Short mmCIF file of C-alpha atoms and ligand atoms in Angstrom, two decimals:
data_model
loop_
_atom_site.label_atom_id
_atom_site.label_comp_id
_atom_site.label_asym_id
_atom_site.label_seq_id
_atom_site.Cartn_x
_atom_site.Cartn_y
_atom_site.Cartn_z
CA MET A 1 4.73 21.83 -1.89
CA LEU A 2 6.49 18.03 -1.61
CA LYS A 3 7.23 16.50 -4.21
CA TYR A 4 7.28 13.42 -2.78
CA LEU A 5 4.71 12.38 0.09
CA VAL A 6 4.44 8.71 1.94
CA VAL A 7 0.95 8.51 4.37
CA TYR A 8 0.07 4.96 5.60
CA ALA A 9 -2.13 3.36 8.10
CA SER A 10 -1.45 0.95 10.06
CA GLU A 11 -1.94 -0.98 13.52
CA THR A 12 0.60 -3.56 14.83
CA GLY A 13 3.21 -1.77 11.55
CA ASN A 14 3.84 -4.77 9.04
CA THR A 15 2.34 -1.80 5.98
CA LYS A 16 4.58 0.75 8.68
CA GLN A 17 7.72 -0.86 6.88
CA ILE A 18 6.81 -0.62 4.08
CA ALA A 19 6.24 3.24 4.41
CA ASP A 20 9.73 2.83 5.77
CA GLU A 21 11.12 1.56 2.31
CA ILE A 22 9.13 3.43 0.18
CA PHE A 23 10.12 6.38 1.79
CA TYR A 24 13.71 5.46 1.73
CA ALA A 25 13.50 4.59 -2.11
CA LEU A 26 12.35 8.08 -2.98
CA PRO A 27 15.52 10.17 -4.44
CA SER A 28 14.51 14.08 -3.05
CA ASP A 29 14.96 15.93 -0.05
CA SER A 30 11.17 16.76 -0.26
CA LYS A 31 9.22 13.90 0.76
CA GLU A 32 7.74 13.71 3.87
CA GLU A 33 6.44 10.22 5.72
CA ILE A 34 3.31 10.22 7.62
CA ASN A 35 0.54 8.55 9.65
CA VAL A 36 -3.06 9.25 8.34
CA ARG A 37 -3.98 9.90 11.08
CA SER A 38 -2.22 12.86 11.38
CA TRP A 39 -2.76 13.81 7.87
CA ASN A 40 -4.72 17.04 7.39
CA GLY A 41 -5.57 18.14 4.26
CA ARG A 42 -1.85 20.91 4.89
CA HIS A 43 0.51 18.44 3.91
CA ASP A 44 0.45 18.35 0.21
CA ALA A 45 2.45 16.92 -2.43
CA GLU A 46 3.18 15.91 -6.65
CA THR A 47 2.96 12.96 -5.83
CA TYR A 48 1.89 10.53 -3.28
CA PHE A 49 2.82 6.59 -2.08
CA ILE A 50 -0.79 5.82 -0.04
CA GLY A 51 -0.74 3.20 2.11
CA TYR A 52 -2.96 0.63 3.96
CA TRP A 53 -3.79 -3.18 5.08
CA VAL A 54 -6.68 -4.92 4.92
CA ASN A 55 -8.82 -4.45 8.10
CA ARG A 56 -12.13 -6.89 7.15
CA GLY A 57 -12.02 -6.99 2.95
CA THR A 58 -11.59 -3.32 3.23
CA CYS A 59 -9.17 -0.08 4.17
CA SER A 60 -9.77 2.30 6.05
CA LEU A 61 -12.45 5.09 6.11
CA GLU A 62 -9.54 8.31 6.61
CA ILE A 63 -7.00 5.87 3.55
CA ILE A 64 -10.78 6.52 1.55
CA ASP A 65 -11.34 10.01 2.88
CA LEU A 66 -7.66 10.85 1.54
CA ILE A 67 -7.95 9.02 -1.70
CA THR A 68 -11.51 11.00 -2.68
CA SER A 69 -9.60 14.20 -1.89
CA LEU A 70 -6.63 14.08 -4.35
CA HIS A 71 -6.56 16.19 -7.78
CA ARG A 72 -3.82 16.21 -11.15
CA LYS A 73 -1.37 14.41 -8.39
CA ASN A 74 0.69 11.03 -8.97
CA VAL A 75 -0.15 8.08 -6.98
CA ALA A 76 0.66 5.13 -5.59
CA PHE A 77 -1.02 2.16 -3.35
CA PHE A 78 1.05 -0.82 -1.75
CA GLY A 79 0.17 -1.92 2.02
CA THR A 80 -0.23 -5.49 3.18
CA CYS A 81 -2.65 -8.27 4.24
CA GLY A 82 -2.79 -11.70 5.48
CA MET A 83 -2.97 -13.72 1.85
CA GLY A 84 0.34 -13.94 -0.04
CA ASN A 85 1.17 -14.99 -3.39
CA ASP A 86 -1.88 -14.56 -4.65
CA PRO A 87 -2.12 -12.16 -7.60
CA ASP A 88 -6.28 -12.11 -8.26
CA TYR A 89 -6.37 -11.77 -4.20
CA TYR A 90 -4.11 -8.82 -5.14
CA LYS A 91 -5.71 -6.89 -7.12
CA SER A 92 -9.10 -7.37 -5.19
CA VAL A 93 -6.72 -5.17 -2.80
CA GLU A 94 -5.46 -2.52 -5.11
CA SER A 95 -9.07 -1.69 -6.10
CA MET A 96 -10.15 -1.17 -2.56
CA ALA A 97 -8.43 2.17 -3.08
CA THR A 98 -8.95 2.57 -7.35
CA VAL A 99 -11.99 3.26 -6.91
CA TRP A 100 -12.35 5.90 -5.25
CA LEU A 101 -9.20 7.49 -6.88
CA PRO A 102 -10.45 10.81 -8.55
CA ASP A 103 -10.28 10.40 -12.88
CA ASP A 104 -8.04 13.33 -13.28
CA ASN A 105 -5.07 11.50 -11.21
CA ARG A 106 -2.26 9.92 -12.95
CA TYR A 107 -2.38 6.72 -11.72
CA LEU A 108 1.49 4.65 -10.83
CA GLY A 109 0.53 1.48 -9.65
CA SER A 110 0.44 -0.45 -6.63
CA TYR A 111 2.37 -2.66 -4.58
CA PHE A 112 0.94 -5.75 -1.61
CA CYS A 113 2.14 -8.13 0.19
CA GLN A 114 1.32 -10.68 2.98
CA GLY A 115 2.11 -8.99 6.89
CA SER A 116 1.73 -11.63 10.14
CA MET A 117 -1.35 -11.20 12.09
CA PRO A 118 -2.29 -11.61 15.60
CA VAL A 119 -2.10 -15.00 17.29
CA THR A 120 -5.89 -14.57 18.53
CA ILE A 121 -6.52 -14.91 14.62
CA ARG A 122 -5.50 -18.13 14.22
CA ASP A 123 -6.47 -19.04 17.42
CA ARG A 124 -10.12 -18.72 15.70
CA TYR A 125 -8.69 -20.18 12.91
CA GLU A 126 -8.58 -22.73 14.88
CA ALA A 127 -11.82 -23.02 16.46
CA LEU A 128 -13.62 -23.27 12.49
CA ARG A 129 -12.11 -26.96 13.07
CA PRO A 130 -15.45 -28.02 13.77
CA LYS A 131 -17.72 -26.38 10.80
CA LEU A 132 -14.85 -25.62 7.80
CA GLY A 133 -13.06 -29.42 8.42
CA ASP A 134 -9.55 -30.09 9.16
CA SER A 135 -7.61 -29.75 5.67
CA ALA A 136 -9.60 -26.06 5.24
CA VAL A 137 -8.04 -24.68 8.83
CA ASP A 138 -4.77 -26.69 8.18
CA ARG A 139 -4.66 -24.46 4.78
CA MET A 140 -5.43 -21.11 6.70
CA ILE A 141 -3.09 -21.92 9.32
CA ALA A 142 -0.75 -22.43 6.62
CA ILE A 143 -1.53 -19.09 5.24
CA PHE A 144 -1.33 -17.39 8.64
CA ASP A 145 2.56 -19.04 10.14
CA GLU A 146 4.16 -18.31 6.39
CA GLY A 147 2.16 -14.82 7.10
CA GLN A 148 3.91 -14.39 10.74
CA ARG A 149 7.88 -14.37 8.46
CA HIS A 150 6.76 -11.01 6.50
CA PRO A 151 7.20 -8.48 5.64
CA ASP A 152 10.21 -9.94 5.46
CA LYS A 153 14.15 -8.84 3.56
CA LYS A 154 12.52 -9.51 -0.28
CA ASP A 155 9.25 -7.84 0.16
CA LEU A 156 11.43 -4.75 1.28
CA LEU A 157 13.08 -4.83 -1.90
CA ARG A 158 10.62 -5.78 -4.02
CA ALA A 159 8.73 -2.72 -2.74
CA ASN A 160 11.71 -0.45 -3.32
CA VAL A 161 11.79 -1.95 -7.00
CA PHE A 162 9.03 -0.41 -6.85
CA THR A 163 8.72 2.55 -6.35
CA ASP A 164 11.61 3.88 -8.75
CA THR A 165 8.56 1.56 -10.82
CA ALA A 166 6.50 4.09 -9.93
CA ILE A 167 8.33 7.35 -10.16
CA ARG A 168 9.58 6.34 -13.53
CA LYS A 169 6.24 6.90 -15.08
CA ILE A 170 5.95 9.70 -13.79
CA PRO A 171 6.69 12.71 -17.26
CA THR A 172 9.70 14.44 -17.20
CA ALA A 173 9.77 18.54 -17.18
CA ASN A 174 12.65 16.72 -20.80
CA ASP A 175 9.78 14.88 -21.12
CA TYR A 176 7.13 18.00 -21.44
CA SER A 177 9.55 19.93 -23.40
CA LYS A 178 10.37 16.79 -26.00
CA ILE A 179 6.84 17.42 -26.46
CA MET A 180 6.71 20.66 -27.34
CA ASP A 181 9.24 20.34 -29.53
CA ILE A 182 6.78 18.91 -32.07
CA PHE A 183 4.48 21.52 -32.65
C1 FMN B 1 -9.05 -7.60 12.55
C2 FMN B 1 -8.54 -7.86 11.11
C3 FMN B 1 -9.17 -8.19 10.34
C4 FMN B 1 -7.97 -8.38 9.02
N1 FMN B 1 -9.04 -8.40 7.99
C5 FMN B 1 -8.45 -8.92 6.59
C6 FMN B 1 -8.90 -9.41 5.90
O1 FMN B 1 -10.05 -9.18 6.00
N2 FMN B 1 -7.98 -9.93 4.91
C7 FMN B 1 -7.02 -9.74 4.69
O2 FMN B 1 -6.37 -10.00 3.45
N3 FMN B 1 -6.46 -9.57 5.74
C8 FMN B 1 -6.64 -9.07 6.95
N4 FMN B 1 -6.43 -8.94 7.89
C9 FMN B 1 -4.96 -9.45 8.07
C10 FMN B 1 -3.95 -7.90 8.28
O3 FMN B 1 -4.64 -6.93 6.85
C11 FMN B 1 -2.14 -7.92 7.89
O4 FMN B 1 -2.50 -8.34 9.37
C12 FMN B 1 -1.67 -6.05 8.00
O5 FMN B 1 0.09 -7.02 7.41
C13 FMN B 1 -1.80 -5.58 9.20
O6 FMN B 1 -0.99 -4.24 8.83
P1 FMN B 1 -0.22 -2.80 9.57
O7 FMN B 1 1.00 -4.46 10.78
O8 FMN B 1 0.32 -2.44 8.67
O9 FMN B 1 -1.68 -2.71 10.82
C14 FMN B 1 -6.91 -8.42 9.30
C15 FMN B 1 -5.94 -8.07 10.47
C16 FMN B 1 -7.32 -8.03 11.53
C17 FMN B 1 -6.18 -7.64 12.68
#
């Protein structure tokens, strides 16, 4: 069994960039990175980093299938979405995955950042001007334009730090032996 498996869904490459950084940060040769479309249950690991992008308010069925299949694993989530810099929104994005995670796994936390979106979405925002008014649409466009610069170097650095923080939550054999010393 592998020590670490990074599995991601990514349509336009943003989430894959984060997956690549997490994979790079993992301190072991016993690791693999795969697109969720190639995941088939034969890939197994002690620790999973599972990445997704937010698509119309949720994550893909393939990701949900993977999460619900996991038992007695260490699990962390990561991903990208259209919005940035909003911890409350990131909490709701996190819950899209945690809600499916069986209780017998050890949850290591999550990391999310903003990702760029196709320009067709900007055009759709513009078309909403008559309905929503200029100030609302200007705010949406500003978020969109900021997103075009993400994930950036800082996002990748934060993903790297997150990886380190997450794996420190996994008890080591040494931790277990200290517990056994008590008895
Ligand atoms: C069809 C579509 C639907 C989207 N829906 C949402 C959404 O509901 N909420 C959100 O925050 N971002 C949404 N986004 C933005 C994506 O989550 C964002 O662009 C993400 O970084 C894409 O990741 P990827 O490059 O790994 O595919 C949507 C993007 C597309 C193209």
